Tab-separated table of C-alpha atoms in Angstrom:
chain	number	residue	atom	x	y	z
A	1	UNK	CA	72.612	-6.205	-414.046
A	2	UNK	CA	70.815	-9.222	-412.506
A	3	UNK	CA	67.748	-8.576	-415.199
A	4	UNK	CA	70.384	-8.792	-418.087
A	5	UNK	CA	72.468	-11.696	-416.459
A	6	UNK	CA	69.843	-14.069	-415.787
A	7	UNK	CA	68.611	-15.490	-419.103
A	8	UNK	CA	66.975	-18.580	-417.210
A	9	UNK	CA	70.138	-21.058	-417.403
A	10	UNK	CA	71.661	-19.912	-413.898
A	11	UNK	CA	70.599	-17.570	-411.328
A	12	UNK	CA	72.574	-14.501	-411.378
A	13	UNK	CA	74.083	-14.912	-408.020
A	14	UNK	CA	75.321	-18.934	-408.537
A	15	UNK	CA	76.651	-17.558	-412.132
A	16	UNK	CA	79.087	-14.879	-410.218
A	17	UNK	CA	80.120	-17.071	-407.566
A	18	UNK	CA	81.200	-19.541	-410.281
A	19	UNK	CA	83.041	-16.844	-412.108
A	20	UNK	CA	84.552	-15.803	-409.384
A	21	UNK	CA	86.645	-18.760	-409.075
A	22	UNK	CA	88.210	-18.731	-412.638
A	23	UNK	CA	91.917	-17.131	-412.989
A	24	UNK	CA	92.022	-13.696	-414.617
A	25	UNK	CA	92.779	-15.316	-418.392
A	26	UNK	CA	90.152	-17.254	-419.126
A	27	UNK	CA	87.797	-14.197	-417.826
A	28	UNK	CA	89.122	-12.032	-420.344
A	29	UNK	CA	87.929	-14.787	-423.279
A	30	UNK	CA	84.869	-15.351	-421.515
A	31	UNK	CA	84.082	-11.814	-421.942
A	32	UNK	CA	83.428	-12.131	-425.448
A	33	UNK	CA	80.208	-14.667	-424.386
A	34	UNK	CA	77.542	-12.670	-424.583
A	35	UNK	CA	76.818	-8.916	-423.495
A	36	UNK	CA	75.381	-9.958	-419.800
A	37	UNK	CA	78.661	-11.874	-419.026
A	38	UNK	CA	80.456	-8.925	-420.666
A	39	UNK	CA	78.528	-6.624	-418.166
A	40	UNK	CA	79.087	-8.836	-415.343
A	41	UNK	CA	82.422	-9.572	-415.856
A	42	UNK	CA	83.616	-5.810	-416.111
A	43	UNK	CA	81.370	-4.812	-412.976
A	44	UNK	CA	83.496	-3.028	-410.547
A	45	UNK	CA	82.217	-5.173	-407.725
A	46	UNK	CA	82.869	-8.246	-409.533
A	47	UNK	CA	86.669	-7.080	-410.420
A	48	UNK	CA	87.130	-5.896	-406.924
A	49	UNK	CA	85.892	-9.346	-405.547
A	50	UNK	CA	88.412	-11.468	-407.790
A	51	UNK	CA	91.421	-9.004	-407.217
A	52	UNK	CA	90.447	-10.101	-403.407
A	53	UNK	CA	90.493	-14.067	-403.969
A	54	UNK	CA	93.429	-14.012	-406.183
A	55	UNK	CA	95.505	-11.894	-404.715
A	56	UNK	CA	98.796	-12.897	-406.444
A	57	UNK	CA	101.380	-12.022	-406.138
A	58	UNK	CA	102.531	-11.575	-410.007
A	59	UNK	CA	105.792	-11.116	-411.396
A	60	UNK	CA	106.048	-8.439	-414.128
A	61	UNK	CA	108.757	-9.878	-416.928
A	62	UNK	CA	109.656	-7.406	-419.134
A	63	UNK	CA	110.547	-8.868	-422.450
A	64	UNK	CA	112.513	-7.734	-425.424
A	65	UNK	CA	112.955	-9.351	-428.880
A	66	UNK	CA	109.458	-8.907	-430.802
A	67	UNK	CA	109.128	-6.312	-434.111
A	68	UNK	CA	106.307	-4.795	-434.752
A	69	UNK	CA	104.838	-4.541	-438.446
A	70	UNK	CA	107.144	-2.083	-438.931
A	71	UNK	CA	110.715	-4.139	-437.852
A	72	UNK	CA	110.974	-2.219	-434.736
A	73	UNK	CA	111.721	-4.011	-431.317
A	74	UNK	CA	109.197	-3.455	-429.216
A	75	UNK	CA	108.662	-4.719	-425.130
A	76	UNK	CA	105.979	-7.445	-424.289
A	77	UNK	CA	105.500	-7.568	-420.496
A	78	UNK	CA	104.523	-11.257	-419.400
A	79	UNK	CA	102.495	-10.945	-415.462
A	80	UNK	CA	103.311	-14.539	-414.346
A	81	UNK	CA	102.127	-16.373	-411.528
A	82	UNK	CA	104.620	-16.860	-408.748
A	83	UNK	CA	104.281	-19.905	-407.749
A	84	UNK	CA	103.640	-21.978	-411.049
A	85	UNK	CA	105.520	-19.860	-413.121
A	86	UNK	CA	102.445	-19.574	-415.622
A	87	UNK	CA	101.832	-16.359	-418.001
A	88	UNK	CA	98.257	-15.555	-417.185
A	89	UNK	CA	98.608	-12.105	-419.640
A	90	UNK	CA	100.777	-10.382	-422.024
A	91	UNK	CA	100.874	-6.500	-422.377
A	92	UNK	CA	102.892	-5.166	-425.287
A	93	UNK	CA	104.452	-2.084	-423.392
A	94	UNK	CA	105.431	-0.517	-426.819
A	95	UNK	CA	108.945	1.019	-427.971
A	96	UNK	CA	111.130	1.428	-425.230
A	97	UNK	CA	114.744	2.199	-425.253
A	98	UNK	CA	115.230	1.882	-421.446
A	99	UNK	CA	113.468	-1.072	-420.666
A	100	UNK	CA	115.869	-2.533	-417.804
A	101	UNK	CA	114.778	0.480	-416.213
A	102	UNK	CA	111.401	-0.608	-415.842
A	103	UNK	CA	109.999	-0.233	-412.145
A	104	UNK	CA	106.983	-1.976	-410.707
A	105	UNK	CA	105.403	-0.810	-408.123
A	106	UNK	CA	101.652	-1.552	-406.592
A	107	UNK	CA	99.603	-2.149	-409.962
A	108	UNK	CA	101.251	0.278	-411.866
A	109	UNK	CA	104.481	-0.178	-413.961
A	110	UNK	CA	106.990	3.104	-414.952
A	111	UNK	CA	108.918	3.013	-418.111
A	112	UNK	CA	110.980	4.675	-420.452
A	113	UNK	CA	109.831	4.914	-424.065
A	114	UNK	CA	111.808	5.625	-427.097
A	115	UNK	CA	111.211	8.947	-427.361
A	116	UNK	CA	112.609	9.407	-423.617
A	117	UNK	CA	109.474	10.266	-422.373
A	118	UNK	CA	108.131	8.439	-419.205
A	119	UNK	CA	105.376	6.235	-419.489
A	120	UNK	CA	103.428	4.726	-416.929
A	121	UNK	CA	101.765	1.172	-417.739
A	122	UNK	CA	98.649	-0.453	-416.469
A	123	UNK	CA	98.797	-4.322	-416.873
A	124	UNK	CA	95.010	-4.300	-416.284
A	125	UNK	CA	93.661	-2.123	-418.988
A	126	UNK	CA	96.950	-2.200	-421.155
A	127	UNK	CA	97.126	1.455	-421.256
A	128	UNK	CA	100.363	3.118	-420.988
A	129	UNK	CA	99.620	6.785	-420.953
A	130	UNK	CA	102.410	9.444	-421.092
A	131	UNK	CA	103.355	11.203	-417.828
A	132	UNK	CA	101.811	14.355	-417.706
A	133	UNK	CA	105.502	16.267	-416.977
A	134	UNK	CA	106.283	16.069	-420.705
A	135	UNK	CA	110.281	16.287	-420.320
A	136	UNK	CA	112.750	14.419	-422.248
A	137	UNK	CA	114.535	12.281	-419.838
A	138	UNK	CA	118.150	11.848	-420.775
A	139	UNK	CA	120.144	8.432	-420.483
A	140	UNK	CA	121.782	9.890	-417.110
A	141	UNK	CA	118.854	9.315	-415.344
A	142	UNK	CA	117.574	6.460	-413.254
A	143	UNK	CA	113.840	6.048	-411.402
A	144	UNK	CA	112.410	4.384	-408.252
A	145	UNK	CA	108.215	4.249	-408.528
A	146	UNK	CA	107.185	4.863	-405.041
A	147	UNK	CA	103.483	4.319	-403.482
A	148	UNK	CA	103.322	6.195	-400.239
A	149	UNK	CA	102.176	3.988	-397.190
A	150	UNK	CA	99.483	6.732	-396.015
A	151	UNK	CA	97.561	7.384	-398.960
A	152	UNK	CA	98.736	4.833	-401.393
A	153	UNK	CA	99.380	7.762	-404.085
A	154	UNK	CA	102.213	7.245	-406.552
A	155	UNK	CA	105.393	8.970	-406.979
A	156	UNK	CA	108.855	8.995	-408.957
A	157	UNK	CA	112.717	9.530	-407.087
A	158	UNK	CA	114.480	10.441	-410.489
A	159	UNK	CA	118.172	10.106	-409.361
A	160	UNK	CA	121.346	10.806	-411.703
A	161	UNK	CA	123.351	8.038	-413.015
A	162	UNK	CA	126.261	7.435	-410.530
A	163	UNK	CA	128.109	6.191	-413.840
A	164	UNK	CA	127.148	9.387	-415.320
A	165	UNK	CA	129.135	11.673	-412.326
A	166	UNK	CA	132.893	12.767	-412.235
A	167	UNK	CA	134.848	12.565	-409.507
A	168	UNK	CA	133.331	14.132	-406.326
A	169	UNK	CA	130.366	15.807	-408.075
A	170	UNK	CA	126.724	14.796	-406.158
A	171	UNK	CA	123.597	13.126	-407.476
A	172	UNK	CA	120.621	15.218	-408.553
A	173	UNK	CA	117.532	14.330	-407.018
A	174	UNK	CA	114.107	15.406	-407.858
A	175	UNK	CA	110.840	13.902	-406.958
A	176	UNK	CA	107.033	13.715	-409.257
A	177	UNK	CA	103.823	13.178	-408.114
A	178	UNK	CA	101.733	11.060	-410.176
A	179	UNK	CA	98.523	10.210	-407.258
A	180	UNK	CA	96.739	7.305	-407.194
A	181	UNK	CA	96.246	7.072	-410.930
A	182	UNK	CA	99.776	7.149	-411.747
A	183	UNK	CA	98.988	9.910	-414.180
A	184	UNK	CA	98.229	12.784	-411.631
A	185	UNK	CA	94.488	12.671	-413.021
A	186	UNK	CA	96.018	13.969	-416.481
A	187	UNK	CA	96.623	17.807	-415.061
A	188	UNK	CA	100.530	18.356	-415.559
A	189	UNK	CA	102.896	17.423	-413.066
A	190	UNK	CA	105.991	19.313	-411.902
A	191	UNK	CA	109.401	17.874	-410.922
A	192	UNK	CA	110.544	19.439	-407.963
A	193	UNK	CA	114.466	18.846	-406.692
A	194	UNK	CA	114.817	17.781	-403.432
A	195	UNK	CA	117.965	17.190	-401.009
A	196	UNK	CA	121.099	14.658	-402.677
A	197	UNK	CA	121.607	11.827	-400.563
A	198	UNK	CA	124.354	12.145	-397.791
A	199	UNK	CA	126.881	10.257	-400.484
A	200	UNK	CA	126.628	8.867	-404.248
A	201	UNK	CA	124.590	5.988	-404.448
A	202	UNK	CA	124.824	3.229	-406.717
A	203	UNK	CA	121.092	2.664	-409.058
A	204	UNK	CA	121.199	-0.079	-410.420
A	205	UNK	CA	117.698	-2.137	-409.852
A	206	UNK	CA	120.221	-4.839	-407.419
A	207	UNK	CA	120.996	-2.190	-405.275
A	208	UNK	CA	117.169	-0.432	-405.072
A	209	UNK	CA	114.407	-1.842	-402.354
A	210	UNK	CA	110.975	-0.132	-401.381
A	211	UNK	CA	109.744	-0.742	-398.709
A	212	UNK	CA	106.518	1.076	-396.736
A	213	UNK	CA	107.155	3.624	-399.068
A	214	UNK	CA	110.776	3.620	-397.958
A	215	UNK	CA	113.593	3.613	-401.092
A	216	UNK	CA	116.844	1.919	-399.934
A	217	UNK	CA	120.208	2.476	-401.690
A	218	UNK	CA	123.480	1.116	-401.468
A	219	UNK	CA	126.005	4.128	-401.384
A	220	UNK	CA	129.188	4.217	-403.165
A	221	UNK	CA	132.623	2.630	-401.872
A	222	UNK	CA	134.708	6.153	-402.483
A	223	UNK	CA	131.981	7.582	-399.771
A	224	UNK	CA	131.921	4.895	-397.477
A	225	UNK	CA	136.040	4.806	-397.002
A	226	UNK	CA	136.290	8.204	-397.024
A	227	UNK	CA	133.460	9.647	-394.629
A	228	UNK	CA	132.478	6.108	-392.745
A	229	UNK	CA	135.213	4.500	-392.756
A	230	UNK	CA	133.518	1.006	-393.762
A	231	UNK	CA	130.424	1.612	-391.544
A	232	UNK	CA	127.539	1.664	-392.577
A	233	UNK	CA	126.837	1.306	-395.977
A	234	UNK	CA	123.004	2.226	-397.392
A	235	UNK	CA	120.502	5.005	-397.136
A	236	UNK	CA	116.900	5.681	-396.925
A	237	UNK	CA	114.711	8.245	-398.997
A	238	UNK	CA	111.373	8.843	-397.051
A	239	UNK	CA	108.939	9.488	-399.879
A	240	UNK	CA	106.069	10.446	-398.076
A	241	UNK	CA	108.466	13.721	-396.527
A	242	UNK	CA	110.525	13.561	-399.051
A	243	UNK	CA	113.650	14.037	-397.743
A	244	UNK	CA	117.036	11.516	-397.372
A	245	UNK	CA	116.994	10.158	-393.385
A	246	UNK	CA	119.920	11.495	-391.884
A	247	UNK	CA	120.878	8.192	-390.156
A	248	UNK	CA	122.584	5.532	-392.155
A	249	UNK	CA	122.054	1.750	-391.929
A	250	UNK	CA	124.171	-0.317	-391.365
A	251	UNK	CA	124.450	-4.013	-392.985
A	252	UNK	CA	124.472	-6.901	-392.041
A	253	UNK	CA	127.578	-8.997	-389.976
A	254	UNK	CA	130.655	-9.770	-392.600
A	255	UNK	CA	128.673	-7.922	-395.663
A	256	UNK	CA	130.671	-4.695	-395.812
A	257	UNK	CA	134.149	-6.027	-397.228
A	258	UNK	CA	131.481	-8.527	-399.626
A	259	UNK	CA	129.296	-5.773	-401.022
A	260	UNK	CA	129.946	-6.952	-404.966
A	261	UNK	CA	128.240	-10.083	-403.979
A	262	UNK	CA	125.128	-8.316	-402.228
A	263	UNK	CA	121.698	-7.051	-403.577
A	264	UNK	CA	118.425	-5.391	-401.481
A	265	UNK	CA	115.263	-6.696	-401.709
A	266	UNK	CA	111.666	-6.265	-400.260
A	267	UNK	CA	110.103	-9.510	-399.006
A	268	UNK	CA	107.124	-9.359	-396.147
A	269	UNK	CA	107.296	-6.025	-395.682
A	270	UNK	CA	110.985	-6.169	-394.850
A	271	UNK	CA	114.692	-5.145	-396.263
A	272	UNK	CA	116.566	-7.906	-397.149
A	273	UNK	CA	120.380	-7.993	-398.390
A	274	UNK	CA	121.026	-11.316	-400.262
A	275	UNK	CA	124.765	-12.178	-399.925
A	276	UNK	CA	125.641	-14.426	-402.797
A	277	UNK	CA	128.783	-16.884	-402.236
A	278	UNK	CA	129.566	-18.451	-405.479
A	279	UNK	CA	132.053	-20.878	-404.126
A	280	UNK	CA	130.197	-22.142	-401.341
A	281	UNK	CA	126.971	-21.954	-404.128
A	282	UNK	CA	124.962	-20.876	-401.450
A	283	UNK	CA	122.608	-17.483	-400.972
A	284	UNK	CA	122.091	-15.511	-397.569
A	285	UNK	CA	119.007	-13.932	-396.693
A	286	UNK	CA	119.391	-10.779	-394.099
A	287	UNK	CA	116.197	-9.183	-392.759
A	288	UNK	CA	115.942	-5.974	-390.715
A	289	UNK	CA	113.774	-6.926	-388.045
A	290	UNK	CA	112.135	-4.793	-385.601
A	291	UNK	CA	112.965	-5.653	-381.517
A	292	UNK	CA	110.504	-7.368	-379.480
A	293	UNK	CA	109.331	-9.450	-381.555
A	294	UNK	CA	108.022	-7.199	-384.218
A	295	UNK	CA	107.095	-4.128	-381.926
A	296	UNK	CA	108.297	-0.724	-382.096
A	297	UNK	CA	112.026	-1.291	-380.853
A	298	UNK	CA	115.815	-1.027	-382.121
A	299	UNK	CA	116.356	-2.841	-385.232
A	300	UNK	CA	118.556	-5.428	-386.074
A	301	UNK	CA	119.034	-8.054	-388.819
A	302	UNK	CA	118.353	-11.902	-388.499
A	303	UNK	CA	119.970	-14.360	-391.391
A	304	UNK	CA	116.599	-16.177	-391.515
A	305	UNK	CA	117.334	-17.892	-394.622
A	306	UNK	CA	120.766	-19.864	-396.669
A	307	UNK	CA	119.750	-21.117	-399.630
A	308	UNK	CA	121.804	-24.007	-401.700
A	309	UNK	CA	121.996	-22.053	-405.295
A	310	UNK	CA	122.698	-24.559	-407.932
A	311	UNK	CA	125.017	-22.062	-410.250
A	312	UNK	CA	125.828	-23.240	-413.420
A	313	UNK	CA	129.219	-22.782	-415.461
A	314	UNK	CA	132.490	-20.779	-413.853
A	315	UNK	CA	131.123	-19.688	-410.215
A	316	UNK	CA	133.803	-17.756	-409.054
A	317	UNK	CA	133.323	-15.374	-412.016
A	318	UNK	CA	131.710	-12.022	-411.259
A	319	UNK	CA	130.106	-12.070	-414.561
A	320	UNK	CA	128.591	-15.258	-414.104
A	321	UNK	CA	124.885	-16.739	-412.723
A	322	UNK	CA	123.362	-14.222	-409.933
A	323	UNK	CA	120.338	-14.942	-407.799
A	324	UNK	CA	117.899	-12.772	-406.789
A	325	UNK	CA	114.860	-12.654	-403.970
A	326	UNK	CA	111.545	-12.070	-405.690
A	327	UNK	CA	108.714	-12.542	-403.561
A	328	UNK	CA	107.840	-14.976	-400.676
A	329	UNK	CA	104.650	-16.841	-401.200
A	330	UNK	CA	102.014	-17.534	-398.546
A	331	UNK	CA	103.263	-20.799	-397.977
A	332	UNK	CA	106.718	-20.106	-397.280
A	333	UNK	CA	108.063	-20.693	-400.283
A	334	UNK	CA	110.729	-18.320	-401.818
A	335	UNK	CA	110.761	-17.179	-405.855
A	336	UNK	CA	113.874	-16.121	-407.253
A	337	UNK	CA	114.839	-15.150	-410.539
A	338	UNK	CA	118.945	-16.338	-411.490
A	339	UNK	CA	119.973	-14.217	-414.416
A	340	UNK	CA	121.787	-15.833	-416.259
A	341	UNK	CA	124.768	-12.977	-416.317
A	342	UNK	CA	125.796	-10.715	-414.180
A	343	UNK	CA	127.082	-7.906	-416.279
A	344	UNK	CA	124.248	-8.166	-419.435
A	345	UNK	CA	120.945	-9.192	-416.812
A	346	UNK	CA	119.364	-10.447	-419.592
A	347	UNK	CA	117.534	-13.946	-419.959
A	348	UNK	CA	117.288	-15.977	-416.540
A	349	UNK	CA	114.973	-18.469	-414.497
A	350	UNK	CA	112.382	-18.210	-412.237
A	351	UNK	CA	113.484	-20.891	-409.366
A	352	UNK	CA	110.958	-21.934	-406.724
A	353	UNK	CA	112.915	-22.535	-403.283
A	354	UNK	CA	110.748	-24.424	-400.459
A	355	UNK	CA	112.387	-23.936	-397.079
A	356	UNK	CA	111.376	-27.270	-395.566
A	357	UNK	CA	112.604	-29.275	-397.741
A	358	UNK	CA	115.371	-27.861	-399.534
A	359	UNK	CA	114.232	-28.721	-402.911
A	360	UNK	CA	114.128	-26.087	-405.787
A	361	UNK	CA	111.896	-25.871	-409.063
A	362	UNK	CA	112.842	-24.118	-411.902
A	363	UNK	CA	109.357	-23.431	-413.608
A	364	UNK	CA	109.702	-21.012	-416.141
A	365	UNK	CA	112.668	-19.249	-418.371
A	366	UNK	CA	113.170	-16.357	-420.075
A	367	UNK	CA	116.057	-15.616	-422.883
A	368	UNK	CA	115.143	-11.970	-423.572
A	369	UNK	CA	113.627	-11.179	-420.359
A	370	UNK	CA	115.122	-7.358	-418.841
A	371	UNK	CA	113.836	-7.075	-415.950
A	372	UNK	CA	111.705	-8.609	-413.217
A	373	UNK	CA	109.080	-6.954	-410.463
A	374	UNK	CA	106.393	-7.541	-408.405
A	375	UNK	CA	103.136	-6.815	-409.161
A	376	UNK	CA	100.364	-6.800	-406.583
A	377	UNK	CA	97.069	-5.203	-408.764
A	378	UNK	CA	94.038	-6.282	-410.527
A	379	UNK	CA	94.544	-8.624	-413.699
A	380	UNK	CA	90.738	-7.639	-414.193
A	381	UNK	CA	89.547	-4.172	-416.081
A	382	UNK	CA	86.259	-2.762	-414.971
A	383	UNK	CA	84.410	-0.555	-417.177
């Protein structure tokens, strides 16, 4: 590569490290240079170097609205920097019939296309290659991407609607191992039904956080009055075993008799529960913390965060403006994305919240947006 790349205008070495300080988009154009810059720029090394300088994070924005040449609707996904709100690529994700159920996960993406099957999207190559189980996944379903925290391979909770259930009747729960391809390496993968949870669960994407390869749920009120008695109030799936953790976890001071107003989140490594107060227009933030200042030791949960949420329109309404925790940049500051209703979740803001100074940004806006994720991967494709 450094014969090809050095064509007597710049040494080989001065050309990278230049290159290497460019954002992901105009790499992809500058591709089309010249074959050595082609080379260079899809070097493994070279993609591996500039997923390490610009780390991210991203947020994956799935998108609805476009037709295709054909008049069919068909999903763009927009990866957007998180702190200027910028679109540094667009992936069309296809036909998808599902796609609020989109989960992100690591530098992979899991959706739903419209032929039911599941589909498993790489924002870096733009590939989104069937999941080798080849099942038709009915509308009752719902699905968590997992990466394990051991060996980073990937892995799907599918998880029966709790809209879908009748009275008293449990969730289904199976779990599909994809590795660290997402795609199991293109040999067929087997669903394999593991334990229900110790009580319904609700699963919709407000009431879902990973974390450490940990999937938190909110469970159902008819559980909680009947067999806690308003105790605790979510559950934990261990991936990696594969099994529900018989201990519950309990929320957060005054968040059980508010739990329409509450939504989980990963930030730092951490659960969070966000308890939204419309009328007082302002957002808690709840981490579980470990003891001892971050050491192996009980847990408890520290309001570390209460954010002024400038809600628009009727804010006692539960259909109205929501906020949710996104992702909490290097520098403190907090990205949330307010849809801009509750019941639809479709169309919103990305708002920029700086602790030390109170002041928020709005700096980008979706109408048709569906969903929103994090995702941590390369923007880069190697060869």
């Amino acid at each position: 590569m450094v014969a090809t790349c050095n064509d007597g205008v710049l040494p080989v070495d001065l050309l990278h490290d230049i290159l290497l300080r460019l954002p992901a988009r105009p790499l992809c154009r500058l591709r089309a240079v010249c074959r050595p810059w082609r080379a260079l720029l899809s070097d493994p090394s070279f993609v591996a170097a500039h997923g390490a300088r610009h780390p991210g994070p991203h947020l994956a924005v799935a998108v609805r609205g476009r037709l295709n040449a054909y008049g069919r609707e068909v999903v763009d996904v927009h990866l957007v920097d998180a702190s200027s709100g910028d679109v540094v690529k667009r992936i069309c994700a296809g036909r998808c019939d599902r796609p609020a159920e989109m989960s992100t996960r690591g530098g992979m993406a899991l959706l739903v296309d419209n032929n039911l099957l599941l589909r498993v999207l790489d924002p870096a190559s733009g590939a989104a290659p069937l999941v080798p189980d080849y099942e038709i996944h009915p509308i009752n379903y719902s699905f968590t991407l997992v990466r394990t925290a051991s060996t980073g391979d990937y892995k799907v909770l599918r998880i029966t609607h709790d809209v879908a259930l009748q009275p008293r009747e449990r969730q289904v729960c199976s779990v599909l191992a994809l590795g660290g391809d997402g795609v199991n390496g293109g040999r067929l993968a087997r669903w394999w039904e593991v334990q229900s949870p110790p009580g319904n669960v609700k699963t919709w994407h407000k009431y879902v956080a990973v974390v450490d390869g940990v999937a938190y749920f909110v469970l159902r009120d008819e559980f909680l009055l009947r067999e806690t008695g308003g105790g605790d109030w979510i559950t934990a799936f261990d991936v990696e075993a594969e099994q529900w953790r018989p201990e519950l976890v309990g929320g957060p001071p005054e968040t059980f008799h508010n739990r329409l107003r509450v939504s989980l989140a990963a930030l730092r490594g951490s659960l969070v529960v966000a308890q939204d107060d419309h009328r007082a227009g302002t957002l808690d933030l709840w981490f579980l913390l470990a003891g001892d200042g971050g050491k192996v030791g009980p847990q408890h949960w520290s309001k570390l965060y209460t954010v002024t949420m400038p809600y628009h329109g009727r804010p006692f309404r539960l259909d109205g403006e929501r906020a949710e925790p996104v992702v909490v940049l290097d520098d403190g500051r907090i990205v949330f994305w307010v849809w801009e209703r509750r019941v639809s979740s479709r169309g919103g803001v990305m708002r920029v919240y700086d602790p030390n100074t109170g002041g928020q940004t709005d700096v980008a806006a979706e109408a048709n947006c569906v969903h929103v994720g994090v995702y941590t991967g390369s923007l880069l494709r190697p060869r």
